[in-house]
Amino acid sequence: MAAALLGSALLAVPVAAHATAPAPAPTGSAVAAAAAVGLDDPAKKEIAMQIVSSAENSSLDWKAQYKYIEDIDDGRGYTAGIIGFCSGTGDMLDLVEYYTQVKPGNVLAKYLPALRKVDGTDSHAGLDPNFTKDWAKAAQDADFKKAQDRERDRVYFNPAVQQGKSDGIGVLGQFIYYDAIVMHGDGSDSTSFRNIRKKALAKAKTPAQGGSETAYLNAFLDARVWAMKQEEAHSDTSRVDTAQRVFVKKGNLNLNTPLDWKVYGDSFHIG
């Protein structure tokens, strides 16, 4: 379910992150904790991948999703891989181009002309009938898995974490940003990540600006729900309502386990 049209990633200048540095008032220890441990901590990143997979694939086994591909009728063509790269939004094209740089002549390289033509549409022209089979075949290649990991980090994960750290929000907040970028992208349209964040900033200050982290995260989630409801394919807001809001209400700003949540009515647990 990735992204509307992707623009350059929104990045504020990161705040220097040192556990021993003076914490910005008035959020003190919370911001210091965010500086000390971020979503880019390997254990936290694993949790993030599992939670996103619960929403994108109804499974915690995110590593089983490299081979995933289908058209989910959301106007973005084929959705595939560990983060929902889409043939209609440019990120699948970027992925296959990079994979072909690393491994020329790979099984997906022949689809590059078609991927360039269908970018921005939901068309399968030039992809059917064998693209899905070849995607699954490519997913057996360690280099293709590494390429998916790289593009996930470059386009979605790293920008979310950097912006979150700059805003002074902790692991949960950085995850909330990440999940928003995964679904909405960071383009110029009104429902993109940067404009969801802008809408939230009109209602609450970030911790880096001296605001309450919980109040800001609630404002961001309110804006996120609004954005989701603008599009029929995303109108089920349970990945916010019965997942992210649950963690905020419990004050689990560091996304510590155990975690229990629901998405689309299914229950999930990380011990």
GROMACS .gro file of N, CA, C and O in nm, residues 6 66 68-69 78-119 126-127 130-132 134-139 141 143-152 154-156:
model
  284
    6LEU      N    1   0.588   0.994  -0.511
    6LEU     CA    2   0.697   1.017  -0.416
    6LEU      C    3   0.781   1.136  -0.460
    6LEU      O    4   0.827   1.142  -0.573
   66TYR      N    5   0.909  -1.064   0.074
   66TYR     CA    6   0.989  -1.024  -0.043
   66TYR      C    7   0.923  -1.071  -0.172
   66TYR      O    8   0.929  -1.003  -0.274
   68TYR      N    9   0.596  -1.129  -0.216
   68TYR     CA   10   0.456  -1.087  -0.226
   68TYR      C   11   0.434  -0.994  -0.344
   68TYR      O   12   0.511  -0.901  -0.367
   69ILE      N   13   0.329  -1.019  -0.421
   69ILE     CA   14   0.289  -0.926  -0.527
   69ILE      C   15   0.143  -0.950  -0.564
   69ILE      O   16   0.100  -1.063  -0.582
   78TYR      N   17   0.043  -0.286  -0.948
   78TYR     CA   18   0.091  -0.394  -0.863
   78TYR      C   19   0.154  -0.339  -0.735
   78TYR      O   20   0.228  -0.241  -0.738
   79THR      N   21   0.123  -0.402  -0.624
   79THR     CA   22   0.185  -0.374  -0.494
   79THR      C   23   0.267  -0.496  -0.458
   79THR      O   24   0.219  -0.609  -0.468
   80ALA      N   25   0.391  -0.476  -0.416
   80ALA     CA   26   0.480  -0.591  -0.399
   80ALA      C   27   0.589  -0.567  -0.295
   80ALA      O   28   0.623  -0.454  -0.262
   81GLY      N   29   0.642  -0.679  -0.246
   81GLY     CA   30   0.761  -0.674  -0.162
   81GLY      C   31   0.735  -0.637  -0.017
   81GLY      O   32   0.621  -0.625   0.028
   82ILE      N   33   0.843  -0.612   0.056
   82ILE     CA   34   0.836  -0.598   0.201
   82ILE      C   35   0.771  -0.467   0.246
   82ILE      O   36   0.734  -0.455   0.362
   83ILE      N   37   0.756  -0.371   0.156
   83ILE     CA   38   0.701  -0.243   0.199
   83ILE      C   39   0.593  -0.193   0.103
   83ILE      O   40   0.546  -0.081   0.114
   84GLY      N   41   0.551  -0.279   0.011
   84GLY     CA   42   0.446  -0.240  -0.081
   84GLY      C   43   0.493  -0.148  -0.191
   84GLY      O   44   0.432  -0.045  -0.218
   85PHE      N   45   0.604  -0.184  -0.257
   85PHE     CA   46   0.649  -0.108  -0.373
   85PHE      C   47   0.541  -0.117  -0.480
   85PHE      O   48   0.486  -0.225  -0.504
   86CYS      N   49   0.509  -0.006  -0.546
   86CYS     CA   50   0.398  -0.005  -0.642
   86CYS      C   51   0.444   0.031  -0.782
   86CYS      O   52   0.522   0.124  -0.801
   87SER      N   53   0.386  -0.040  -0.880
   87SER     CA   54   0.421  -0.013  -1.020
   87SER      C   55   0.370   0.123  -1.064
   87SER      O   56   0.422   0.180  -1.160
   88GLY      N   57   0.271   0.177  -0.995
   88GLY     CA   58   0.214   0.305  -1.034
   88GLY      C   59   0.270   0.426  -0.964
   88GLY      O   60   0.231   0.539  -0.996
   89THR      N   61   0.361   0.408  -0.868
   89THR     CA   62   0.407   0.523  -0.789
   89THR      C   63   0.557   0.551  -0.797
   89THR      O   64   0.608   0.637  -0.727
   90GLY      N   65   0.627   0.477  -0.880
   90GLY     CA   66   0.768   0.507  -0.902
   90GLY      C   67   0.865   0.432  -0.814
   90GLY      O   68   0.981   0.414  -0.851
   91ASP      N   69   0.822   0.387  -0.696
   91ASP     CA   70   0.918   0.321  -0.608
   91ASP      C   71   0.953   0.180  -0.655
   91ASP      O   72   1.066   0.134  -0.635
   92MET      N   73   0.860   0.111  -0.722
   92MET     CA   74   0.894  -0.019  -0.780
   92MET      C   75   0.992  -0.003  -0.895
   92MET      O   76   1.088  -0.081  -0.908
   93LEU      N   77   0.971   0.099  -0.977
   93LEU     CA   78   1.064   0.128  -1.086
   93LEU      C   79   1.204   0.156  -1.032
   93LEU      O   80   1.304   0.101  -1.082
   94ASP      N   81   1.213   0.240  -0.930
   94ASP     CA   82   1.344   0.270  -0.868
   94ASP      C   83   1.410   0.143  -0.818
   94ASP      O   84   1.532   0.125  -0.832
   95LEU      N   85   1.331   0.056  -0.756
   95LEU     CA   86   1.385  -0.069  -0.701
   95LEU      C   87   1.441  -0.157  -0.813
   95LEU      O   88   1.554  -0.207  -0.802
   96VAL      N   89   1.365  -0.177  -0.918
   96VAL     CA   90   1.410  -0.266  -1.026
   96VAL      C   91   1.529  -0.204  -1.100
   96VAL      O   92   1.621  -0.275  -1.143
   97GLU      N   93   1.530  -0.072  -1.113
   97GLU     CA   94   1.647  -0.006  -1.175
   97GLU      C   95   1.773  -0.030  -1.091
   97GLU      O   96   1.880  -0.062  -1.145
   98TYR      N   97   1.760  -0.014  -0.959
   98TYR     CA   98   1.875  -0.036  -0.873
   98TYR      C   99   1.920  -0.183  -0.878
   98TYR      O  100   2.040  -0.213  -0.888
   99TYR      N  101   1.825  -0.274  -0.870
   99TYR     CA  102   1.856  -0.417  -0.875
   99TYR      C  103   1.930  -0.451  -1.005
   99TYR      O  104   2.025  -0.530  -1.006
  100THR      N  105   1.891  -0.386  -1.114
  100THR     CA  106   1.955  -0.413  -1.243
  100THR      C  107   2.095  -0.354  -1.249
  100THR      O  108   2.183  -0.407  -1.318
  101GLN      N  109   2.119  -0.246  -1.176
  101GLN     CA  110   2.256  -0.193  -1.165
  101GLN      C  111   2.345  -0.294  -1.093
  101GLN      O  112   2.460  -0.318  -1.133
  102VAL      N  113   2.291  -0.352  -0.987
  102VAL     CA  114   2.367  -0.448  -0.906
  102VAL      C  115   2.383  -0.580  -0.980
  102VAL      O  116   2.489  -0.643  -0.976
  103LYS      N  117   2.278  -0.623  -1.049
  103LYS     CA  118   2.278  -0.753  -1.118
  103LYS      C  119   2.218  -0.736  -1.257
  103LYS      O  120   2.099  -0.764  -1.278
  104PRO      N  121   2.298  -0.691  -1.353
  104PRO     CA  122   2.249  -0.677  -1.490
  104PRO      C  123   2.196  -0.810  -1.544
  104PRO      O  124   2.249  -0.916  -1.511
  105GLY      N  125   2.091  -0.803  -1.624
  105GLY     CA  126   2.037  -0.925  -1.683
  105GLY      C  127   1.952  -1.008  -1.589
  105GLY      O  128   1.920  -1.123  -1.620
  106ASN      N  129   1.914  -0.951  -1.476
  106ASN     CA  130   1.828  -1.025  -1.382
  106ASN      C  131   1.690  -1.048  -1.445
  106ASN      O  132   1.655  -0.988  -1.547
  107VAL      N  133   1.612  -1.133  -1.381
  107VAL     CA  134   1.484  -1.176  -1.438
  107VAL      C  135   1.381  -1.063  -1.451
  107VAL      O  136   1.285  -1.073  -1.529
  108LEU      N  137   1.401  -0.951  -1.379
  108LEU     CA  138   1.307  -0.839  -1.386
  108LEU      C  139   1.354  -0.727  -1.480
  108LEU      O  140   1.276  -0.638  -1.512
  109ALA      N  141   1.479  -0.734  -1.523
  109ALA     CA  142   1.535  -0.624  -1.602
  109ALA      C  143   1.456  -0.599  -1.730
  109ALA      O  144   1.439  -0.484  -1.773
  110LYS      N  145   1.403  -0.706  -1.789
  110LYS     CA  146   1.331  -0.691  -1.917
  110LYS      C  147   1.200  -0.612  -1.902
  110LYS      O  148   1.143  -0.568  -2.001
  111TYR      N  149   1.155  -0.593  -1.777
  111TYR     CA  150   1.031  -0.519  -1.754
  111TYR      C  151   1.052  -0.370  -1.733
  111TYR      O  152   0.954  -0.295  -1.716
  112LEU      N  153   1.176  -0.325  -1.736
  112LEU     CA  154   1.202  -0.183  -1.710
  112LEU      C  155   1.131  -0.089  -1.808
  112LEU      O  156   1.071   0.011  -1.765
  113PRO      N  157   1.132  -0.117  -1.938
  113PRO     CA  158   1.057  -0.028  -2.029
  113PRO      C  159   0.908  -0.019  -1.993
  113PRO      O  160   0.850   0.090  -1.995
  114ALA      N  161   0.848  -0.133  -1.959
  114ALA     CA  162   0.706  -0.134  -1.922
  114ALA      C  163   0.684  -0.058  -1.792
  114ALA      O  164   0.586   0.018  -1.779
  115LEU      N  165   0.771  -0.078  -1.693
  115LEU     CA  166   0.756  -0.009  -1.564
  115LEU      C  167   0.766   0.143  -1.582
  115LEU      O  168   0.696   0.218  -1.514
  116ARG      N  169   0.850   0.186  -1.674
  116ARG     CA  170   0.861   0.329  -1.700
  116ARG      C  171   0.731   0.382  -1.763
  116ARG      O  172   0.686   0.492  -1.733
  117LYS      N  173   0.670   0.303  -1.851
  117LYS     CA  174   0.546   0.346  -1.919
  117LYS      C  175   0.426   0.348  -1.825
  117LYS      O  176   0.340   0.436  -1.836
  118VAL      N  177   0.418   0.252  -1.734
  118VAL     CA  178   0.299   0.245  -1.646
  118VAL      C  179   0.313   0.333  -1.522
  118VAL      O  180   0.217   0.348  -1.446
  119ASP      N  181   0.430   0.390  -1.498
  119ASP     CA  182   0.450   0.476  -1.380
  119ASP      C  183   0.346   0.587  -1.379
  119ASP      O  184   0.323   0.655  -1.479
  126GLY      N  185   0.241  -0.446  -2.060
  126GLY     CA  186   0.379  -0.488  -2.073
  126GLY      C  187   0.430  -0.570  -1.955
  126GLY      O  188   0.543  -0.620  -1.958
  127LEU      N  189   0.348  -0.583  -1.852
  127LEU     CA  190   0.388  -0.660  -1.733
  127LEU      C  191   0.325  -0.799  -1.732
  127LEU      O  192   0.390  -0.897  -1.696
  130ASN      N  193   0.353  -1.254  -1.707
  130ASN     CA  194   0.456  -1.326  -1.630
  130ASN      C  195   0.529  -1.244  -1.525
  130ASN      O  196   0.616  -1.296  -1.454
  131PHE      N  197   0.493  -1.116  -1.510
  131PHE     CA  198   0.566  -1.031  -1.416
  131PHE      C  199   0.557  -1.084  -1.272
  131PHE      O  200   0.656  -1.086  -1.200
  132THR      N  201   0.438  -1.126  -1.233
  132THR     CA  202   0.422  -1.173  -1.094
  132THR      C  203   0.506  -1.299  -1.067
  132THR      O  204   0.565  -1.313  -0.960
  134ASP      N  205   0.781  -1.380  -1.228
  134ASP     CA  206   0.922  -1.341  -1.229
  134ASP      C  207   0.961  -1.264  -1.103
  134ASP      O  208   1.075  -1.274  -1.055
  135TRP      N  209   0.866  -1.187  -1.048
  135TRP     CA  210   0.893  -1.119  -0.920
  135TRP      C  211   0.921  -1.223  -0.811
  135TRP      O  212   1.017  -1.211  -0.735
  136ALA      N  213   0.836  -1.324  -0.804
  136ALA     CA  214   0.855  -1.430  -0.704
  136ALA      C  215   0.987  -1.503  -0.725
  136ALA      O  216   1.055  -1.540  -0.628
  137LYS      N  217   1.026  -1.520  -0.851
  137LYS     CA  218   1.153  -1.585  -0.881
  137LYS      C  219   1.270  -1.496  -0.835
  137LYS      O  220   1.366  -1.545  -0.774
  138ALA      N  221   1.259  -1.366  -0.863
  138ALA     CA  222   1.364  -1.273  -0.821
  138ALA      C  223   1.379  -1.271  -0.669
  138ALA      O  224   1.490  -1.255  -0.616
  139ALA      N  225   1.267  -1.289  -0.599
  139ALA     CA  226   1.268  -1.282  -0.453
  139ALA      C  227   1.346  -1.396  -0.388
  139ALA      O  228   1.371  -1.394  -0.267
  141ASP      N  229   1.647  -1.447  -0.480
  141ASP     CA  230   1.784  -1.397  -0.496
  141ASP      C  231   1.820  -1.304  -0.379
  141ASP      O  232   1.750  -1.206  -0.353
  143ASP      N  233   2.043  -1.087  -0.361
  143ASP     CA  234   2.070  -0.950  -0.407
  143ASP      C  235   1.940  -0.870  -0.422
  143ASP      O  236   1.938  -0.749  -0.397
  144PHE      N  237   1.833  -0.937  -0.461
  144PHE     CA  238   1.704  -0.868  -0.473
  144PHE      C  239   1.649  -0.835  -0.335
  144PHE      O  240   1.592  -0.728  -0.315
  145LYS      N  241   1.667  -0.924  -0.241
  145LYS     CA  242   1.624  -0.895  -0.103
  145LYS      C  243   1.701  -0.775  -0.048
  145LYS      O  244   1.643  -0.685   0.014
  146LYS      N  245   1.831  -0.772  -0.073
  146LYS     CA  246   1.913  -0.659  -0.027
  146LYS      C  247   1.869  -0.529  -0.095
  146LYS      O  248   1.869  -0.422  -0.033
  147ALA      N  249   1.831  -0.539  -0.222
  147ALA     CA  250   1.785  -0.421  -0.295
  147ALA      C  251   1.654  -0.368  -0.234
  147ALA      O  252   1.636  -0.246  -0.219
  148GLN      N  253   1.563  -0.459  -0.198
  148GLN     CA  254   1.439  -0.417  -0.131
  148GLN      C  255   1.469  -0.351   0.002
  148GLN      O  256   1.411  -0.246   0.036
  149ASP      N  257   1.560  -0.409   0.080
  149ASP     CA  258   1.598  -0.350   0.208
  149ASP      C  259   1.654  -0.209   0.188
  149ASP      O  260   1.619  -0.116   0.262
  150ARG      N  261   1.740  -0.194   0.088
  150ARG     CA  262   1.804  -0.064   0.063
  150ARG      C  263   1.700   0.041   0.026
  150ARG      O  264   1.703   0.154   0.078
  151GLU      N  265   1.610   0.007  -0.064
  151GLU     CA  266   1.510   0.105  -0.108
  151GLU      C  267   1.411   0.137   0.004
  151GLU      O  268   1.367   0.252   0.017
  152ARG      N  269   1.375   0.037   0.083
  152ARG     CA  270   1.290   0.064   0.201
  152ARG      C  271   1.356   0.167   0.291
  152ARG      O  272   1.292   0.264   0.335
  154ARG      N  273   1.609   0.383   0.219
  154ARG     CA  274   1.638   0.510   0.152
  154ARG      C  275   1.513   0.597   0.137
  154ARG      O  276   1.516   0.717   0.165
  155VAL      N  277   1.403   0.535   0.096
  155VAL     CA  278   1.283   0.611   0.062
  155VAL      C  279   1.191   0.633   0.182
  155VAL      O  280   1.128   0.739   0.194
  156TYR      N  281   1.185   0.536   0.272
  156TYR     CA  282   1.085   0.539   0.379
  156TYR      C  283   1.146   0.544   0.520
  156TYR      O  284   1.120   0.637   0.595
   0.00000   0.00000   0.00000
